[in-house]
Coordinates of C-alpha atoms and ligand atoms in Angstrom, one line a residue:
M1 CA 87.6 92.1 114.0
I2 CA 85.8 92.4 117.3
F3 CA 86.6 96.3 117.5
E4 CA 84.9 96.7 114.0
I5 CA 81.5 95.0 114.7
G6 CA 81.3 96.5 118.0
E7 CA 81.4 99.7 116.0
K8 CA 78.9 98.9 113.3
I9 CA 76.6 98.0 116.6
F10 CA 77.3 101.3 118.4
R11 CA 76.7 103.1 114.8
V12 CA 73.1 101.4 114.7
M13 CA 72.0 102.1 118.1
K14 CA 72.9 105.3 117.9
A15 CA 71.1 105.4 114.6
F16 CA 68.2 104.1 116.4
R17 CA 68.6 106.5 119.0
E18 CA 68.8 109.7 117.1
P19 CA 67.0 109.3 114.1
R20 CA 67.8 111.8 111.2
I21 CA 65.4 113.3 109.9
A22 CA 65.0 114.3 106.1
T23 CA 65.1 118.0 105.8
K24 CA 64.6 118.2 102.0
D25 CA 61.9 116.9 99.6
I26 CA 63.7 115.8 96.4
V27 CA 60.8 114.8 95.1
K28 CA 59.9 118.7 94.8
E29 CA 63.2 119.9 94.4
P30 CA 66.1 118.8 92.9
A31 CA 69.1 117.2 95.4
H32 CA 71.4 119.4 93.7
K33 CA 72.2 121.1 90.2
S34 CA 75.6 120.8 88.5
P35 CA 76.0 124.2 86.8
I36 CA 77.5 122.4 84.1
F37 CA 74.1 120.5 83.1
R38 CA 72.8 121.4 79.9
G39 CA 69.5 119.7 80.3
R40 CA 68.2 116.4 79.1
H41 CA 67.8 115.7 75.0
V42 CA 65.8 117.8 72.8
V43 CA 65.1 115.8 69.5
K44 CA 63.7 118.0 66.2
Y45 CA 62.4 115.2 64.0
E46 CA 61.8 117.4 61.5
I47 CA 65.3 118.3 60.3
C48 CA 66.9 114.8 61.3
T49 CA 68.0 112.9 58.4
G50 CA 68.0 109.4 60.1
C51 CA 71.8 109.4 59.4
D52 CA 72.1 107.1 62.4
A53 CA 75.4 108.9 63.4
C54 CA 74.0 110.1 67.0
N55 CA 73.2 106.6 67.5
K56 CA 76.7 105.0 66.3
I57 CA 78.5 107.6 68.7
C58 CA 77.1 106.7 72.1
P59 CA 79.5 105.6 74.5
V60 CA 77.3 103.8 76.5
D61 CA 74.3 102.6 74.1
A62 CA 71.6 105.1 75.2
I63 CA 70.1 105.7 72.0
K64 CA 67.5 103.9 70.2
M65 CA 66.3 104.6 67.3
K66 CA 62.5 104.6 66.0
P67 CA 61.4 103.3 62.8
L68 CA 59.4 105.7 60.7
P69 CA 56.9 104.5 57.6
I70 CA 59.2 107.7 55.1
K71 CA 62.3 107.6 53.6
R72 CA 63.8 110.8 55.1
P73 CA 64.4 110.4 57.9
N74 CA 63.4 106.8 58.2
K75 CA 64.0 106.6 61.4
V76 CA 65.0 109.1 64.8
P77 CA 66.6 109.0 67.5
E78 CA 64.9 108.3 71.5
V79 CA 67.0 108.6 74.3
N80 CA 67.2 106.2 77.5
L81 CA 68.3 108.6 80.5
A82 CA 68.6 106.2 82.9
I83 CA 71.8 104.8 80.7
C84 CA 72.8 108.2 79.5
I85 CA 75.8 109.8 80.7
F86 CA 74.8 113.4 79.3
C87 CA 78.4 113.7 77.1
G88 CA 76.7 115.1 74.5
L89 CA 78.5 113.1 71.7
C90 CA 75.4 112.7 70.2
E91 CA 74.8 116.5 69.7
D92 CA 78.3 117.3 68.8
V93 CA 78.0 114.3 65.9
C94 CA 75.1 115.7 64.5
P95 CA 75.2 117.2 60.8
T96 CA 72.0 118.9 60.5
K97 CA 73.0 122.7 60.1
P98 CA 72.5 125.6 61.4
E99 CA 70.7 123.5 63.8
K100 CA 71.3 120.4 65.6
A101 CA 68.6 117.7 65.2
I102 CA 69.4 116.7 68.5
K103 CA 70.5 119.2 71.4
L104 CA 70.9 118.6 75.4
A105 CA 69.0 121.4 75.8
G106 CA 65.8 120.4 77.5
G107 CA 66.1 122.1 81.0
D108 CA 65.8 120.1 84.3
I109 CA 64.9 116.6 84.7
E110 CA 64.0 114.9 88.0
M111 CA 65.6 110.7 87.8
I112 CA 63.7 109.7 90.6
T113 CA 61.8 106.5 90.8
D114 CA 59.8 104.7 93.6
G115 CA 62.5 101.8 93.4
T116 CA 60.8 99.9 90.5
N117 CA 62.0 98.7 86.9
N118 CA 58.8 99.8 85.7
A119 CA 59.6 103.2 86.8
L120 CA 62.7 103.4 84.4
D121 CA 60.7 104.0 81.4
N122 CA 60.1 107.3 82.5
F123 CA 63.7 108.7 81.7
W124 CA 62.8 108.1 78.0
V125 CA 63.2 110.7 75.8
R126 CA 60.3 109.9 73.2
V127 CA 59.7 111.6 69.8
E128 CA 56.1 111.8 69.2
I129 CA 55.3 112.9 65.5
P130 CA 51.6 113.8 64.5
Q131 CA 50.4 111.7 61.4
E132 CA 49.6 114.6 59.8
W133 CA 53.3 115.3 59.2
I134 CA 54.1 111.8 58.0
E135 CA 51.6 111.7 55.5
K136 CA 52.6 115.3 54.1
K137 CA 56.3 113.6 53.9
K138 CA 54.9 110.9 52.1
K139 CA 53.1 113.0 49.7
E140 CA 56.2 114.8 49.2
E141 CA 58.4 112.1 48.7
E142 CA 55.7 110.3 46.1
E143 CA 55.5 113.6 43.9
K144 CA 59.7 114.0 44.1
A145 CA 59.7 110.3 42.7
A146 CA 57.0 111.1 40.1
K147 CA 58.8 114.3 38.7
R148 CA 62.2 112.1 39.0
K149 CA 60.5 109.4 37.0
A150 CA 59.2 111.7 34.3
K151 CA 62.8 113.5 34.3
Q152 CA 64.1 110.1 33.1
E153 CA 61.6 109.3 31.0
A154 CA 61.7 112.5 28.6
L155 CA 65.9 111.9 28.8
L156 CA 65.2 108.3 27.6
K157 CA 62.9 109.6 24.9
G158 CA 65.2 112.2 23.9
A159 CA 68.0 109.9 23.8
A160 CA 66.0 107.8 21.6
N161 CA 64.5 110.0 19.3
T162 CA 68.6 111.3 18.8
M163 CA 69.5 107.9 18.0
G164 CA 66.6 107.6 15.5
K165 CA 67.9 110.7 13.4
D166 CA 71.6 109.4 13.4
E167 CA 70.7 106.4 12.2
K168 CA 69.0 108.3 9.1
Ligands
SF4_201 S1 74.4 112.1 75.7 FE1 76.2 111.4 75.4 S2 75.1 109.4 76.7 FE2 73.8 110.2 76.5 S3 72.6 109.6 74.4 FE3 74.0 111.4 73.8 S4 76.2 110.3 73.1 FE4 74.8 108.8 74.4
SF4_202 S1 69.5 113.4 65.0 FE1 71.3 114.2 64.0 S2 72.8 112.5 63.8 FE2 70.5 111.6 65.2 S3 69.8 110.7 63.2 FE3 69.2 112.8 63.1 S4 70.6 113.9 62.0 FE4 71.5 112.2 62.5

């Protein structure tokens, strides 16, 4: 016990006598770069179906679905990289073909904070969708719904006519 305390005091005194200067500016250059790092997430909202599979499979609950005011996709994933373990399961499970709507392909990311919780917000992969795109999708959905309705009405009318003929 006394020996351990003595050793610690010695180490602290040594650190004061011979301070070690940082040799690397980690804000400017990565502290380390893993050869297997695939990059941060890229979300293609244009092809996402909002199926929620990426969110459901995420083992650490790093994905939150952002709701959209359209039917398909009615939500898209956003990723909290401060929680993510970069396992890639979200990409593997994404059903869109030939391209994945969520992909770990976004290049490097420096996970450096100023030590405050607020800085963790910087690590979200946010999906910003232009309002024009939303309006275009809304219009397409309205047109499709109108076509479906017209088709159903025509079918009903046809069926009613057939029944009328049969009764005569
Ligand atoms: S890479 Fe893994 S941990 Fe990160 S968001 Fe995707 S499923 Fe979740
Ligand atoms: S990114 Fe892929 S898995 Fe996730 S909601 Fe969109 S289509 Fe589904």
